Amino acid sequence: MYPVPLLTVYSASKAFVDFFSRGLQAEYKSKGIIIQSVLPFFVATKLSKIRRPTLDKPSPERYVAAELNTVGLQTQTNGYLPHAIMGWVTTALLPAKMLNSYVMGMNLSRRARYLKKQKQG
Ligand SMILES: NC(=O)c1ccc[n+]([C@@H]2O[C@H](COP(=O)([O-])OP(=O)(O)OC[C@H]3O[C@@H](n4cnc5c(N)ncnc54)[C@H](OP(=O)(O)O)[C@@H]3O)[C@@H](O)[C@H]2O)c1
């Protein structure tokens, strides 16, 4: 939905998959095939390293249960109401410049914490 500084390759690859899926959906719609682009925010999985699910960082079960209700209704979706609100705030309300510098700051401090931990270990 927007670039993530310091996770630039990751976010660019997600943008590719989003466009790819939406293009394929347009190509295959007339054949009755559903292709959906799913854009979650954080979900508590092995990959995200979030152990305790919360309202905005749900368990995979909770996220998928909500997401499946959107199949056939939305070609592109955040899949889960709190994530849809976060999507709306970050893309429609916040100016891109502000979002970029906020995410850059967040990832810079995340990187600093990681490097500090590496030094101590
Ligand atoms: N979790 C989030 O907050 C979040 C948010 C937005 C988007 N996503 C995206 O959602 C997708 C699924 O992530 P997840 O959070 O559900 O992570 P996950 O629970 O850790 O699942 C990742 C899956 O990918 C498999 N995998 C990892 N490396 C692989 C490789 N080199 N070859 C084949 N399989 C591999 C893992 O297999 P093993 O179990 O065998 O390791 C696991 O089944 C990812 O594309 C991620 O970028 C996640």
CSV table of C-alpha atoms and ligand atoms in Angstrom, one decimal:
chain,number,residue,atom,x,y,z
A,1,MET,CA,0.0,0.0,0.0
A,2,TYR,CA,3.0,2.3,0.5
A,3,PRO,CA,6.8,1.9,0.6
A,4,VAL,CA,8.5,0.8,3.8
A,5,PRO,CA,11.9,2.4,4.2
A,6,LEU,CA,14.6,-0.1,5.4
A,7,LEU,CA,12.3,-2.9,4.2
A,8,THR,CA,12.4,-1.6,0.7
A,9,VAL,CA,12.9,-4.8,-1.2
A,10,TYR,CA,10.2,-6.5,0.9
A,11,SER,CA,7.6,-3.8,0.4
A,12,ALA,CA,8.5,-3.5,-3.4
A,13,SER,CA,8.0,-7.2,-3.8
A,14,LYS,CA,4.6,-6.9,-2.1
A,15,ALA,CA,3.6,-4.1,-4.5
A,16,PHE,CA,4.5,-6.4,-7.4
A,17,VAL,CA,2.3,-9.2,-6.0
A,18,ASP,CA,-0.6,-6.8,-5.5
A,19,PHE,CA,-0.5,-5.5,-9.1
A,20,PHE,CA,0.1,-9.0,-10.4
A,21,SER,CA,-3.0,-10.4,-8.6
A,22,ARG,CA,-5.2,-7.5,-9.6
A,23,GLY,CA,-4.2,-7.9,-13.2
A,24,LEU,CA,-4.8,-11.6,-13.2
A,25,GLN,CA,-8.2,-11.1,-11.6
A,26,ALA,CA,-9.2,-8.8,-14.4
A,27,GLU,CA,-8.0,-11.4,-16.9
A,28,TYR,CA,-9.8,-14.3,-15.3
A,29,LYS,CA,-12.9,-12.8,-14.0
A,30,SER,CA,-15.0,-13.8,-17.0
A,31,LYS,CA,-14.0,-17.4,-16.4
A,32,GLY,CA,-15.4,-17.4,-12.9
A,33,ILE,CA,-12.0,-17.6,-11.3
A,34,ILE,CA,-11.5,-15.5,-8.1
A,35,ILE,CA,-8.0,-14.0,-7.5
A,36,GLN,CA,-7.8,-11.8,-4.4
A,37,SER,CA,-5.0,-9.5,-3.3
A,38,VAL,CA,-4.8,-9.7,0.5
A,39,LEU,CA,-3.0,-6.9,2.3
A,40,PRO,CA,-2.8,-7.5,6.1
A,41,PHE,CA,-1.1,-5.4,8.7
A,42,PHE,CA,0.5,-7.3,11.5
A,43,VAL,CA,-0.7,-10.9,12.3
A,44,ALA,CA,0.8,-12.9,15.2
A,45,THR,CA,2.8,-15.5,13.2
A,46,LYS,CA,6.2,-17.1,13.3
A,47,LEU,CA,7.3,-14.6,10.6
A,48,SER,CA,6.2,-11.5,12.5
A,49,LYS,CA,7.6,-12.8,15.8
A,50,ILE,CA,4.5,-11.5,17.6
A,51,ARG,CA,3.6,-14.0,20.3
A,52,ARG,CA,0.5,-12.5,21.9
A,53,PRO,CA,-2.4,-11.7,19.6
A,54,THR,CA,-4.2,-8.4,20.2
A,55,LEU,CA,-7.1,-6.6,18.5
A,56,ASP,CA,-4.8,-5.0,15.9
A,57,LYS,CA,-2.4,-7.9,15.7
A,58,PRO,CA,-4.8,-10.9,15.5
A,59,SER,CA,-4.0,-14.6,15.6
A,60,PRO,CA,-3.9,-16.2,12.1
A,61,GLU,CA,-7.2,-18.0,12.9
A,62,ARG,CA,-9.0,-14.8,13.7
A,63,TYR,CA,-7.5,-13.0,10.8
A,64,VAL,CA,-8.3,-15.7,8.2
A,65,ALA,CA,-11.9,-16.1,9.6
A,66,ALA,CA,-12.5,-12.4,8.9
A,67,GLU,CA,-10.6,-12.4,5.6
A,68,LEU,CA,-12.6,-15.3,4.1
A,69,ASN,CA,-15.8,-13.3,4.4
A,70,THR,CA,-14.4,-10.9,1.8
A,71,VAL,CA,-13.7,-13.5,-0.9
A,72,GLY,CA,-15.8,-12.7,-3.9
A,73,LEU,CA,-16.7,-9.3,-2.6
A,74,GLN,CA,-13.3,-7.5,-2.7
A,75,THR,CA,-10.6,-8.0,-5.3
A,76,GLN,CA,-8.1,-6.2,-3.0
A,77,THR,CA,-8.6,-6.2,0.8
A,78,ASN,CA,-7.0,-5.6,4.2
A,79,GLY,CA,-9.2,-8.6,5.2
A,80,TYR,CA,-10.0,-7.6,8.8
A,81,LEU,CA,-11.8,-4.5,10.1
A,82,PRO,CA,-9.1,-3.0,12.3
A,83,HIS,CA,-6.6,-3.5,9.5
A,84,ALA,CA,-9.0,-1.8,7.0
A,85,ILE,CA,-9.2,1.2,9.4
A,86,MET,CA,-5.4,1.2,9.6
A,87,GLY,CA,-5.2,1.0,5.8
A,88,TRP,CA,-7.6,3.9,5.4
A,89,VAL,CA,-5.7,6.1,8.0
A,90,THR,CA,-2.3,5.4,6.5
A,91,THR,CA,-3.3,5.9,2.8
A,92,ALA,CA,-6.2,8.3,2.8
A,93,LEU,CA,-5.6,10.5,5.8
A,94,LEU,CA,-1.8,10.8,6.3
A,95,PRO,CA,0.3,12.6,3.7
A,96,ALA,CA,2.8,10.2,2.1
A,97,LYS,CA,5.7,12.3,3.2
A,98,MET,CA,4.7,12.1,6.8
A,99,LEU,CA,4.1,8.4,6.6
A,100,ASN,CA,7.5,7.8,5.0
A,101,SER,CA,9.4,9.7,7.7
A,102,TYR,CA,7.3,8.0,10.5
A,103,VAL,CA,8.1,4.5,9.2
A,104,MET,CA,11.7,5.4,8.5
A,105,GLY,CA,12.1,6.6,12.1
A,106,MET,CA,10.4,3.4,13.4
A,107,ASN,CA,12.6,1.1,11.4
A,108,LEU,CA,15.8,3.1,12.3
A,109,SER,CA,15.1,2.5,16.0
A,110,ARG,CA,14.2,-1.1,15.4
A,111,ARG,CA,17.6,-1.5,13.5
A,112,ALA,CA,19.5,0.3,16.3
A,113,ARG,CA,17.9,-2.0,19.0
A,114,TYR,CA,18.9,-5.1,16.9
A,115,LEU,CA,22.5,-3.9,16.4
A,116,LYS,CA,22.8,-3.1,20.2
A,117,LYS,CA,21.5,-6.6,21.0
A,118,GLN,CA,24.0,-8.2,18.6
A,119,LYS,CA,26.9,-6.2,20.3
A,120,GLN,CA,25.8,-7.4,23.8
A,121,GLY,CA,25.4,-11.0,22.7
B,1,LIG,N1,2.6,-11.9,9.7
B,1,LIG,C1,2.4,-10.7,9.3
B,1,LIG,O1,2.3,-9.7,10.1
B,1,LIG,C2,2.3,-10.4,7.8
B,1,LIG,C3,1.8,-9.1,7.4
B,1,LIG,C4,1.7,-8.8,6.1
B,1,LIG,C5,2.0,-9.8,5.2
B,1,LIG,N2,2.5,-11.0,5.6
B,1,LIG,C6,2.9,-12.0,4.5
B,1,LIG,O2,2.1,-13.2,4.7
B,1,LIG,C7,2.8,-14.3,4.1
B,1,LIG,C8,2.7,-15.4,5.1
B,1,LIG,O3,3.4,-15.0,6.3
B,1,LIG,P1,3.0,-15.5,7.8
B,1,LIG,O4,3.1,-14.3,8.6
B,1,LIG,O5,1.8,-16.3,7.7
B,1,LIG,O6,4.3,-16.3,8.2
B,1,LIG,P2,4.5,-17.8,8.8
B,1,LIG,O7,3.3,-18.2,9.6
B,1,LIG,O8,5.8,-17.8,9.4
B,1,LIG,O9,4.4,-18.7,7.5
B,1,LIG,C9,5.4,-18.6,6.5
B,1,LIG,C10,5.3,-19.9,5.7
B,1,LIG,O10,6.3,-19.8,4.6
B,1,LIG,C11,7.0,-20.9,4.6
B,1,LIG,N3,8.4,-20.6,4.1
B,1,LIG,C12,9.3,-19.8,4.7
B,1,LIG,N4,10.4,-19.7,3.9
B,1,LIG,C13,10.2,-20.6,2.9
B,1,LIG,C14,11.0,-21.0,1.8
B,1,LIG,N5,12.2,-20.5,1.6
B,1,LIG,N6,10.4,-21.9,1.0
B,1,LIG,C15,9.2,-22.4,1.1
B,1,LIG,N7,8.4,-22.1,2.2
B,1,LIG,C16,8.9,-21.2,3.0
B,1,LIG,C17,7.1,-21.4,6.1
B,1,LIG,O11,7.4,-22.8,6.2
B,1,LIG,P3,7.9,-23.4,7.6
B,1,LIG,O12,6.8,-23.3,8.6
B,1,LIG,O13,8.2,-24.8,7.2
B,1,LIG,O14,9.1,-22.6,8.0
B,1,LIG,C18,5.7,-21.1,6.5
B,1,LIG,O15,4.8,-22.1,6.2
B,1,LIG,C19,4.2,-13.8,3.8
B,1,LIG,O16,4.3,-13.5,2.5
B,1,LIG,C20,4.3,-12.4,4.6
B,1,LIG,O17,5.2,-11.5,4.0
B,1,LIG,C21,2.6,-11.3,6.9
